[in-house]
Amino acid sequence: MKVYLSVDMEGVTGLTDPEEMHAGKRGYERGCELMTADANAAVEGAFDAGATGVLVNDAHGSTKNLRIDLLDPRASLVRGPGKAQRMAQGLDGSFQAACFVGYHARAGVQHGVLNHTWMGKEIQNVYLNGEVCGETRLVAACAGFHGVPVAVVTGDEAVGEEARELLGDVETVAVKKGIDKFAAELLPPSVAQARIREATARALGRLSDFTPYELAAPYTLGVEWNSTAIAAAVALVPGVKSAGSRHTEFTTDDFTQIMALFGIFATIGGQVACGSGPYG
């Protein structure tokens, strides 16, 4: 049994401060250690359930956050920028299950700790085939495109609710309860990571209960930006069309193009936002 782990950071045990997510900022190094510990808990649970291999993908920001020197030696790690599939890099039909560790609620979710979708400030909302979409739905749909079910989602309470609404009886682990976007009631790492390990082993022990989250093609990605300047710049990408002054859309029969396009969007959106001054 091959297991795929996509590991984000905002939903990691103990983290609530945006500075803990960015290299060079206060608390980042400790944040990387906690992120790796959460990943290791899922890896351990997977091997407890009989996994023959686990691939871990660093899915946050620079994608250079997980500590390879602290990673469970039974797993392998995909790390570094330039990954065409970003949060789903390395995921294909050879895996029997996908697990999402350290995930967070989509943009605008009340009590969602560090809630956002793909970009922290530049994106107001994302839509997939006309329905509002967070990163959980996006990556689950990519897994479903490859025929792989999602078995586990860990993060705050809000992302667990989002995952169960979307995926049904998926195993979820709430390592924190949101008070506001930047405040939460936290479980101690030892408690949270024990729960992640147990939930992963339990989920993979009942793998037949899960089905891939499959959407019917064609797939339309809609993005509502917070800036007309970003929307105009993104609309220059071939295949992307304007659907409003701050809204762009892209349609394809190949979901891997959706994942790749989001990487391009992030690059363009970040450059425009950083270079546009106070008016964005």
PDB file of C-alpha atoms in Angstrom:
ATOM      1  CA  MET A   1       0.000   0.000   0.000  1.00  0.00           C
ATOM      2  CA  LYS A   2       1.485   3.309  -1.144  1.00  0.00           C
ATOM      3  CA  VAL A   3       0.398   6.411   0.750  1.00  0.00           C
ATOM      4  CA  TYR A   4       0.730  10.043  -0.325  1.00  0.00           C
ATOM      5  CA  LEU A   5       1.039  12.896   2.201  1.00  0.00           C
ATOM      6  CA  SER A   6       0.485  16.531   1.216  1.00  0.00           C
ATOM      7  CA  VAL A   7       1.713  18.648   4.125  1.00  0.00           C
ATOM      8  CA  ASP A   8       0.760  22.309   4.533  1.00  0.00           C
ATOM      9  CA  MET A   9       1.751  24.516   7.464  1.00  0.00           C
ATOM     10  CA  GLU A  10      -1.093  26.749   8.656  1.00  0.00           C
ATOM     11  CA  GLY A  11      -2.922  23.777  10.157  1.00  0.00           C
ATOM     12  CA  VAL A  12       0.122  22.364  11.938  1.00  0.00           C
ATOM     13  CA  THR A  13      -0.004  21.750  15.689  1.00  0.00           C
ATOM     14  CA  GLY A  14       0.739  24.832  17.776  1.00  0.00           C
ATOM     15  CA  LEU A  15       0.965  27.432  14.997  1.00  0.00           C
ATOM     16  CA  THR A  16      -1.189  30.585  14.837  1.00  0.00           C
ATOM     17  CA  ASP A  17       1.158  33.425  13.819  1.00  0.00           C
ATOM     18  CA  PRO A  18       1.843  34.256  10.139  1.00  0.00           C
ATOM     19  CA  GLU A  19       5.494  34.872  11.046  1.00  0.00           C
ATOM     20  CA  GLU A  20       5.798  31.205  11.980  1.00  0.00           C
ATOM     21  CA  MET A  21       5.122  30.329   8.328  1.00  0.00           C
ATOM     22  CA  HIS A  22       7.905  32.404   6.723  1.00  0.00           C
ATOM     23  CA  ALA A  23      11.680  31.821   6.647  1.00  0.00           C
ATOM     24  CA  GLY A  24      13.610  34.338   8.686  1.00  0.00           C
ATOM     25  CA  LYS A  25      10.659  35.380  10.820  1.00  0.00           C
ATOM     26  CA  ARG A  26      10.139  34.811  14.523  1.00  0.00           C
ATOM     27  CA  GLY A  27       9.226  31.218  15.330  1.00  0.00           C
ATOM     28  CA  TYR A  28       9.741  29.835  11.814  1.00  0.00           C
ATOM     29  CA  GLU A  29      12.420  27.277  12.690  1.00  0.00           C
ATOM     30  CA  ARG A  30      10.310  25.869  15.496  1.00  0.00           C
ATOM     31  CA  GLY A  31       7.353  25.890  13.120  1.00  0.00           C
ATOM     32  CA  CYS A  32       9.303  23.694  10.696  1.00  0.00           C
ATOM     33  CA  GLU A  33      10.044  21.238  13.492  1.00  0.00           C
ATOM     34  CA  LEU A  34       6.366  21.054  14.474  1.00  0.00           C
ATOM     35  CA  MET A  35       5.380  20.637  10.811  1.00  0.00           C
ATOM     36  CA  THR A  36       7.817  17.748  10.463  1.00  0.00           C
ATOM     37  CA  ALA A  37       6.542  16.169  13.683  1.00  0.00           C
ATOM     38  CA  ASP A  38       2.937  16.246  12.425  1.00  0.00           C
ATOM     39  CA  ALA A  39       4.075  14.703   9.136  1.00  0.00           C
ATOM     40  CA  ASN A  40       5.988  12.017  11.018  1.00  0.00           C
ATOM     41  CA  ALA A  41       2.893  11.174  13.060  1.00  0.00           C
ATOM     42  CA  ALA A  42       0.986  10.483   9.848  1.00  0.00           C
ATOM     43  CA  VAL A  43       3.914   8.507   8.409  1.00  0.00           C
ATOM     44  CA  GLU A  44       4.039   6.378  11.541  1.00  0.00           C
ATOM     45  CA  GLY A  45       0.291   5.766  11.383  1.00  0.00           C
ATOM     46  CA  ALA A  46       0.581   4.754   7.737  1.00  0.00           C
ATOM     47  CA  PHE A  47       3.270   2.180   8.462  1.00  0.00           C
ATOM     48  CA  ASP A  48       1.321   0.960  11.492  1.00  0.00           C
ATOM     49  CA  ALA A  49      -1.493   0.200   9.035  1.00  0.00           C
ATOM     50  CA  GLY A  50       0.789  -1.743   6.695  1.00  0.00           C
ATOM     51  CA  ALA A  51       2.010   0.874   4.221  1.00  0.00           C
ATOM     52  CA  THR A  52       4.848  -0.263   1.985  1.00  0.00           C
ATOM     53  CA  GLY A  53       5.885   3.271   1.071  1.00  0.00           C
ATOM     54  CA  VAL A  54       5.042   6.866   1.954  1.00  0.00           C
ATOM     55  CA  LEU A  55       5.785   9.902  -0.201  1.00  0.00           C
ATOM     56  CA  VAL A  56       5.677  13.244   1.632  1.00  0.00           C
ATOM     57  CA  ASN A  57       5.207  16.476  -0.329  1.00  0.00           C
ATOM     58  CA  ASP A  58       6.139  19.809   1.288  1.00  0.00           C
ATOM     59  CA  ALA A  59       3.092  21.809   0.146  1.00  0.00           C
ATOM     60  CA  HIS A  60       3.588  25.137   1.924  1.00  0.00           C
ATOM     61  CA  GLY A  61       4.881  28.396   0.495  1.00  0.00           C
ATOM     62  CA  SER A  62       8.514  28.014  -0.519  1.00  0.00           C
ATOM     63  CA  THR A  63       8.079  24.225  -0.190  1.00  0.00           C
ATOM     64  CA  LYS A  64      11.373  24.195   1.717  1.00  0.00           C
ATOM     65  CA  ASN A  65       9.965  23.840   5.223  1.00  0.00           C
ATOM     66  CA  LEU A  66      10.025  20.180   6.227  1.00  0.00           C
ATOM     67  CA  ARG A  67      13.201  19.050   7.984  1.00  0.00           C
ATOM     68  CA  ILE A  68      14.629  16.102   6.068  1.00  0.00           C
ATOM     69  CA  ASP A  69      17.030  15.392   8.951  1.00  0.00           C
ATOM     70  CA  LEU A  70      14.049  14.916  11.272  1.00  0.00           C
ATOM     71  CA  LEU A  71      11.783  13.042   8.835  1.00  0.00           C
ATOM     72  CA  ASP A  72      10.896   9.409   9.510  1.00  0.00           C
ATOM     73  CA  PRO A  73      13.551   7.492   7.527  1.00  0.00           C
ATOM     74  CA  ARG A  74      10.947   5.149   6.053  1.00  0.00           C
ATOM     75  CA  ALA A  75       9.431   8.019   4.045  1.00  0.00           C
ATOM     76  CA  SER A  76      10.758  10.041   1.119  1.00  0.00           C
ATOM     77  CA  LEU A  77      10.313  13.792   0.640  1.00  0.00           C
ATOM     78  CA  VAL A  78       9.479  16.030  -2.317  1.00  0.00           C
ATOM     79  CA  ARG A  79      10.900  19.467  -1.538  1.00  0.00           C
ATOM     80  CA  GLY A  80      11.674  22.749  -3.253  1.00  0.00           C
ATOM     81  CA  PRO A  81      10.116  25.193  -5.737  1.00  0.00           C
ATOM     82  CA  GLY A  82       9.404  24.667  -9.420  1.00  0.00           C
ATOM     83  CA  LYS A  83       7.030  21.748  -8.827  1.00  0.00           C
ATOM     84  CA  ALA A  84       4.471  21.725 -11.628  1.00  0.00           C
ATOM     85  CA  GLN A  85       1.775  20.137  -9.444  1.00  0.00           C
ATOM     86  CA  ARG A  86       2.550  22.191  -6.366  1.00  0.00           C
ATOM     87  CA  MET A  87       0.473  20.877  -3.435  1.00  0.00           C
ATOM     88  CA  ALA A  88      -0.100  17.605  -5.317  1.00  0.00           C
ATOM     89  CA  GLN A  89       3.410  17.053  -6.682  1.00  0.00           C
ATOM     90  CA  GLY A  90       4.185  13.349  -7.048  1.00  0.00           C
ATOM     91  CA  LEU A  91       0.571  12.239  -6.679  1.00  0.00           C
ATOM     92  CA  ASP A  92      -0.541   9.719  -9.300  1.00  0.00           C
ATOM     93  CA  GLY A  93      -2.649   6.598  -9.703  1.00  0.00           C
ATOM     94  CA  SER A  94      -0.071   4.331  -8.092  1.00  0.00           C
ATOM     95  CA  PHE A  95      -1.131   5.451  -4.593  1.00  0.00           C
ATOM     96  CA  GLN A  96      -3.905   3.774  -2.642  1.00  0.00           C
ATOM     97  CA  ALA A  97      -4.619   6.750  -0.376  1.00  0.00           C
ATOM     98  CA  ALA A  98      -3.865  10.437   0.116  1.00  0.00           C
ATOM     99  CA  CYS A  99      -3.581  12.185   3.470  1.00  0.00           C
ATOM    100  CA  PHE A 100      -3.626  15.967   4.011  1.00  0.00           C
ATOM    101  CA  VAL A 101      -1.645  17.132   7.044  1.00  0.00           C
ATOM    102  CA  GLY A 102      -1.540  20.683   8.413  1.00  0.00           C
ATOM    103  CA  TYR A 103      -4.357  21.925   6.182  1.00  0.00           C
ATOM    104  CA  HIS A 104      -6.501  25.006   6.866  1.00  0.00           C
ATOM    105  CA  ALA A 105      -9.980  26.331   6.077  1.00  0.00           C
ATOM    106  CA  ARG A 106     -10.746  28.176   2.858  1.00  0.00           C
ATOM    107  CA  ALA A 107     -10.804  31.960   2.675  1.00  0.00           C
ATOM    108  CA  GLY A 108     -13.529  33.655   4.669  1.00  0.00           C
ATOM    109  CA  VAL A 109     -14.425  30.774   6.990  1.00  0.00           C
ATOM    110  CA  GLN A 110     -15.293  32.091  10.434  1.00  0.00           C
ATOM    111  CA  HIS A 111     -12.991  30.752  13.155  1.00  0.00           C
ATOM    112  CA  GLY A 112     -10.710  29.262  10.493  1.00  0.00           C
ATOM    113  CA  VAL A 113      -7.176  29.668  11.797  1.00  0.00           C
ATOM    114  CA  LEU A 114      -5.057  31.470   9.163  1.00  0.00           C
ATOM    115  CA  ASN A 115      -7.901  30.890   6.690  1.00  0.00           C
ATOM    116  CA  HIS A 116      -7.135  31.642   3.039  1.00  0.00           C
ATOM    117  CA  THR A 117      -7.145  29.929  -0.328  1.00  0.00           C
ATOM    118  CA  TRP A 118      -3.751  29.477  -1.975  1.00  0.00           C
ATOM    119  CA  MET A 119      -2.581  33.071  -1.380  1.00  0.00           C
ATOM    120  CA  GLY A 120      -2.869  34.949   1.891  1.00  0.00           C
ATOM    121  CA  LYS A 121      -4.206  38.303   0.684  1.00  0.00           C
ATOM    122  CA  GLU A 122      -4.414  38.422  -3.097  1.00  0.00           C
ATOM    123  CA  ILE A 123      -7.314  35.979  -3.546  1.00  0.00           C
ATOM    124  CA  GLN A 124     -10.813  36.678  -2.268  1.00  0.00           C
ATOM    125  CA  ASN A 125     -12.423  33.394  -3.383  1.00  0.00           C
ATOM    126  CA  VAL A 126     -11.731  30.383  -5.578  1.00  0.00           C
ATOM    127  CA  TYR A 127     -14.405  28.445  -7.455  1.00  0.00           C
ATOM    128  CA  LEU A 128     -14.211  24.985  -8.974  1.00  0.00           C
ATOM    129  CA  ASN A 129     -16.984  24.199 -11.461  1.00  0.00           C
ATOM    130  CA  GLY A 130     -18.948  27.090 -10.017  1.00  0.00           C
ATOM    131  CA  GLU A 131     -18.730  26.069  -6.349  1.00  0.00           C
ATOM    132  CA  VAL A 132     -16.594  27.784  -3.734  1.00  0.00           C
ATOM    133  CA  CYS A 133     -13.348  25.905  -3.265  1.00  0.00           C
ATOM    134  CA  GLY A 134     -10.614  25.721  -0.658  1.00  0.00           C
ATOM    135  CA  GLU A 135      -7.301  23.916  -0.862  1.00  0.00           C
ATOM    136  CA  THR A 136      -8.822  20.741   0.583  1.00  0.00           C
ATOM    137  CA  ARG A 137     -11.320  20.550  -2.274  1.00  0.00           C
ATOM    138  CA  LEU A 138      -8.738  21.501  -4.870  1.00  0.00           C
ATOM    139  CA  VAL A 139      -6.201  18.831  -3.908  1.00  0.00           C
ATOM    140  CA  ALA A 140      -8.908  16.224  -3.235  1.00  0.00           C
ATOM    141  CA  ALA A 141     -10.204  16.809  -6.768  1.00  0.00           C
ATOM    142  CA  CYS A 142      -6.683  16.350  -8.114  1.00  0.00           C
ATOM    143  CA  ALA A 143      -6.381  13.090  -6.154  1.00  0.00           C
ATOM    144  CA  GLY A 144      -9.760  12.030  -7.518  1.00  0.00           C
ATOM    145  CA  PHE A 145      -8.600  12.790 -11.053  1.00  0.00           C
ATOM    146  CA  HIS A 146      -5.930  10.136 -10.462  1.00  0.00           C
ATOM    147  CA  GLY A 147      -8.417   7.750  -8.819  1.00  0.00           C
ATOM    148  CA  VAL A 148      -6.963   8.182  -5.315  1.00  0.00           C
ATOM    149  CA  PRO A 149      -9.250   8.649  -2.263  1.00  0.00           C
ATOM    150  CA  VAL A 150      -8.479  11.060   0.581  1.00  0.00           C
ATOM    151  CA  ALA A 151      -8.429   9.213   3.896  1.00  0.00           C
ATOM    152  CA  VAL A 152      -7.227  11.776   6.460  1.00  0.00           C
ATOM    153  CA  VAL A 153      -7.308  15.564   6.908  1.00  0.00           C
ATOM    154  CA  THR A 154      -5.589  17.217   9.881  1.00  0.00           C
ATOM    155  CA  GLY A 155      -5.634  20.886  10.877  1.00  0.00           C
ATOM    156  CA  ASP A 156      -8.016  23.070  12.841  1.00  0.00           C
ATOM    157  CA  GLU A 157     -11.665  22.315  13.610  1.00  0.00           C
ATOM    158  CA  ALA A 158     -12.854  24.437  10.685  1.00  0.00           C
ATOM    159  CA  VAL A 159     -10.943  22.504   8.027  1.00  0.00           C
ATOM    160  CA  GLY A 160     -12.189  19.257   9.537  1.00  0.00           C
ATOM    161  CA  GLU A 161     -15.767  20.451   9.096  1.00  0.00           C
ATOM    162  CA  GLU A 162     -14.962  21.525   5.536  1.00  0.00           C
ATOM    163  CA  ALA A 163     -13.410  18.132   4.766  1.00  0.00           C
ATOM    164  CA  ARG A 164     -16.321  16.111   6.173  1.00  0.00           C
ATOM    165  CA  GLU A 165     -18.863  18.217   4.293  1.00  0.00           C
ATOM    166  CA  LEU A 166     -16.928  17.580   1.099  1.00  0.00           C
ATOM    167  CA  LEU A 167     -15.639  14.023   1.535  1.00  0.00           C
ATOM    168  CA  GLY A 168     -18.090  12.391   3.912  1.00  0.00           C
ATOM    169  CA  ASP A 169     -16.741  10.031   6.582  1.00  0.00           C
ATOM    170  CA  VAL A 170     -13.092  11.003   6.139  1.00  0.00           C
ATOM    171  CA  GLU A 171     -10.909  10.779   9.255  1.00  0.00           C
ATOM    172  CA  THR A 172     -10.147  14.253  10.629  1.00  0.00           C
ATOM    173  CA  VAL A 173      -7.943  15.449  13.463  1.00  0.00           C
ATOM    174  CA  ALA A 174      -8.493  18.884  15.019  1.00  0.00           C
ATOM    175  CA  VAL A 175      -5.171  19.961  16.537  1.00  0.00           C
ATOM    176  CA  LYS A 176      -6.570  23.423  17.368  1.00  0.00           C
ATOM    177  CA  LYS A 177      -9.871  25.275  17.723  1.00  0.00           C
ATOM    178  CA  GLY A 178     -10.070  28.691  16.112  1.00  0.00           C
ATOM    179  CA  ILE A 179     -10.950  31.739  18.183  1.00  0.00           C
ATOM    180  CA  ASP A 180     -10.162  34.193  15.405  1.00  0.00           C
ATOM    181  CA  LYS A 181      -7.997  34.123  12.300  1.00  0.00           C
ATOM    182  CA  PHE A 182      -4.812  34.484  14.340  1.00  0.00           C
ATOM    183  CA  ALA A 183      -5.868  32.944  17.651  1.00  0.00           C
ATOM    184  CA  ALA A 184      -6.711  29.403  18.669  1.00  0.00           C
ATOM    185  CA  GLU A 185      -7.039  26.983  21.554  1.00  0.00           C
ATOM    186  CA  LEU A 186      -4.213  24.497  21.018  1.00  0.00           C
ATOM    187  CA  LEU A 187      -3.593  20.862  21.844  1.00  0.00           C
ATOM    188  CA  PRO A 188      -0.111  20.047  23.164  1.00  0.00           C
ATOM    189  CA  PRO A 189       2.056  18.540  20.404  1.00  0.00           C
ATOM    190  CA  SER A 190       2.329  15.149  22.087  1.00  0.00           C
ATOM    191  CA  VAL A 191      -1.453  14.845  22.268  1.00  0.00           C
ATOM    192  CA  ALA A 192      -2.113  16.163  18.765  1.00  0.00           C
ATOM    193  CA  GLN A 193       0.505  13.986  17.135  1.00  0.00           C
ATOM    194  CA  ALA A 194      -0.717  10.857  18.923  1.00  0.00           C
ATOM    195  CA  ARG A 195      -4.171  11.579  17.516  1.00  0.00           C
ATOM    196  CA  ILE A 196      -2.774  12.079  14.008  1.00  0.00           C
ATOM    197  CA  ARG A 197      -0.957   8.757  14.188  1.00  0.00           C
ATOM    198  CA  GLU A 198      -4.025   6.925  15.474  1.00  0.00           C
ATOM    199  CA  ALA A 199      -6.383   8.511  12.921  1.00  0.00           C
ATOM    200  CA  THR A 200      -4.065   7.707  10.012  1.00  0.00           C
ATOM    201  CA  ALA A 201      -3.719   4.068  11.061  1.00  0.00           C
ATOM    202  CA  ARG A 202      -7.471   3.818  11.618  1.00  0.00           C
ATOM    203  CA  ALA A 203      -8.288   5.380   8.235  1.00  0.00           C
ATOM    204  CA  LEU A 204      -5.938   3.168   6.273  1.00  0.00           C
ATOM    205  CA  GLY A 205      -7.330   0.175   8.115  1.00  0.00           C
ATOM    206  CA  ARG A 206     -10.735   0.910   6.577  1.00  0.00           C
ATOM    207  CA  LEU A 207      -9.563   2.120   3.197  1.00  0.00           C
ATOM    208  CA  SER A 208     -12.419   0.379   1.403  1.00  0.00           C
ATOM    209  CA  ASP A 209     -14.807   2.882   3.037  1.00  0.00           C
ATOM    210  CA  PHE A 210     -13.397   5.761   0.980  1.00  0.00           C
ATOM    211  CA  THR A 211     -14.013   6.660  -2.638  1.00  0.00           C
ATOM    212  CA  PRO A 212     -12.100   9.189  -4.761  1.00  0.00           C
ATOM    213  CA  TYR A 213     -13.567  12.689  -4.943  1.00  0.00           C
ATOM    214  CA  GLU A 214     -14.206  12.828  -8.675  1.00  0.00           C
ATOM    215  CA  LEU A 215     -15.582  15.804 -10.582  1.00  0.00           C
ATOM    216  CA  ALA A 216     -16.928  15.524 -14.094  1.00  0.00           C
ATOM    217  CA  ALA A 217     -14.833  17.201 -16.783  1.00  0.00           C
ATOM    218  CA  PRO A 218     -14.493  19.854 -18.041  1.00  0.00           C
ATOM    219  CA  TYR A 219     -13.025  21.575 -15.003  1.00  0.00           C
ATOM    220  CA  THR A 220     -13.458  25.330 -14.648  1.00  0.00           C
ATOM    221  CA  LEU A 221     -11.264  27.219 -12.208  1.00  0.00           C
ATOM    222  CA  GLY A 222     -12.632  30.619 -11.227  1.00  0.00           C
ATOM    223  CA  VAL A 223     -10.593  33.056  -9.152  1.00  0.00           C
ATOM    224  CA  GLU A 224     -11.944  36.235  -7.596  1.00  0.00           C
ATOM    225  CA  TRP A 225      -8.914  38.430  -6.970  1.00  0.00           C
ATOM    226  CA  ASN A 226      -8.764  41.350  -4.568  1.00  0.00           C
ATOM    227  CA  SER A 227      -7.258  43.603  -7.253  1.00  0.00           C
ATOM    228  CA  THR A 228      -8.240  44.551 -10.779  1.00  0.00           C
ATOM    229  CA  ALA A 229      -4.521  44.804 -11.588  1.00  0.00           C
ATOM    230  CA  ILE A 230      -3.866  41.164 -10.682  1.00  0.00           C
ATOM    231  CA  ALA A 231      -6.945  39.992 -12.606  1.00  0.00           C
ATOM    232  CA  ALA A 232      -5.827  41.904 -15.692  1.00  0.00           C
ATOM    233  CA  ALA A 233      -2.303  40.479 -15.516  1.00  0.00           C
ATOM    234  CA  VAL A 234      -3.493  36.899 -15.003  1.00  0.00           C
ATOM    235  CA  ALA A 235      -5.893  37.197 -17.942  1.00  0.00           C
ATOM    236  CA  LEU A 236      -2.854  37.569 -20.234  1.00  0.00           C
ATOM    237  CA  VAL A 237      -2.035  33.876 -19.685  1.00  0.00           C
ATOM    238  CA  PRO A 238      -3.186  31.901 -22.765  1.00  0.00           C
ATOM    239  CA  GLY A 239      -6.455  30.115 -22.052  1.00  0.00           C
ATOM    240  CA  VAL A 240      -7.381  32.356 -19.125  1.00  0.00           C
ATOM    241  CA  LYS A 241     -10.282  34.724 -19.717  1.00  0.00           C
ATOM    242  CA  SER A 242     -11.722  37.682 -17.837  1.00  0.00           C
ATOM    243  CA  ALA A 243     -15.095  36.992 -16.232  1.00  0.00           C
ATOM    244  CA  GLY A 244     -15.373  40.345 -14.452  1.00  0.00           C
ATOM    245  CA  SER A 245     -13.158  43.203 -13.372  1.00  0.00           C
ATOM    246  CA  ARG A 246     -11.576  41.080 -10.600  1.00  0.00           C
ATOM    247  CA  HIS A 247     -12.569  37.598 -11.790  1.00  0.00           C
ATOM    248  CA  THR A 248     -10.767  35.173 -14.119  1.00  0.00           C
ATOM    249  CA  GLU A 249     -11.689  31.710 -15.408  1.00  0.00           C
ATOM    250  CA  PHE A 250      -9.872  28.799 -17.010  1.00  0.00           C
ATOM    251  CA  THR A 251     -11.433  25.583 -18.362  1.00  0.00           C
ATOM    252  CA  THR A 252      -9.707  22.292 -19.183  1.00  0.00           C
ATOM    253  CA  ASP A 253     -10.300  18.539 -19.360  1.00  0.00           C
ATOM    254  CA  ASP A 254      -6.949  17.863 -17.641  1.00  0.00           C
ATOM    255  CA  PHE A 255      -6.966  18.612 -13.910  1.00  0.00           C
ATOM    256  CA  THR A 256      -3.184  18.663 -13.769  1.00  0.00           C
ATOM    257  CA  GLN A 257      -3.390  21.917 -15.754  1.00  0.00           C
ATOM    258  CA  ILE A 258      -5.457  23.437 -12.935  1.00  0.00           C
ATOM    259  CA  MET A 259      -2.732  22.660 -10.410  1.00  0.00           C
ATOM    260  CA  ALA A 260       0.022  23.964 -12.693  1.00  0.00           C
ATOM    261  CA  LEU A 261      -1.906  27.142 -13.472  1.00  0.00           C
ATOM    262  CA  PHE A 262      -2.295  27.960  -9.800  1.00  0.00           C
ATOM    263  CA  GLY A 263       1.487  28.062  -9.531  1.00  0.00           C
ATOM    264  CA  ILE A 264       1.632  30.581 -12.384  1.00  0.00           C
ATOM    265  CA  PHE A 265      -1.176  32.583 -10.792  1.00  0.00           C
ATOM    266  CA  ALA A 266       0.715  32.777  -7.511  1.00  0.00           C
ATOM    267  CA  THR A 267       3.841  34.052  -9.249  1.00  0.00           C
ATOM    268  CA  ILE A 268       1.989  36.708 -11.232  1.00  0.00           C
ATOM    269  CA  GLY A 269      -0.300  37.711  -8.379  1.00  0.00           C
ATOM    270  CA  GLY A 270       2.572  38.025  -5.941  1.00  0.00           C
ATOM    271  CA  GLN A 271       4.650  40.155  -8.300  1.00  0.00           C
ATOM    272  CA  VAL A 272       1.790  42.500  -9.130  1.00  0.00           C
ATOM    273  CA  ALA A 273       0.764  42.855  -5.480  1.00  0.00           C
ATOM    274  CA  CYS A 274       4.319  43.523  -4.308  1.00  0.00           C
ATOM    275  CA  GLY A 275       4.974  46.058  -7.050  1.00  0.00           C
ATOM    276  CA  SER A 276       1.699  47.946  -6.940  1.00  0.00           C
ATOM    277  CA  GLY A 277       2.234  49.928  -3.754  1.00  0.00           C
ATOM    278  CA  PRO A 278      -0.563  50.891  -1.339  1.00  0.00           C
ATOM    279  CA  TYR A 279      -3.273  50.789  -4.018  1.00  0.00           C
ATOM    280  CA  GLY A 280      -2.675  47.117  -4.943  1.00  0.00           C
TER     281      GLY A 280
END
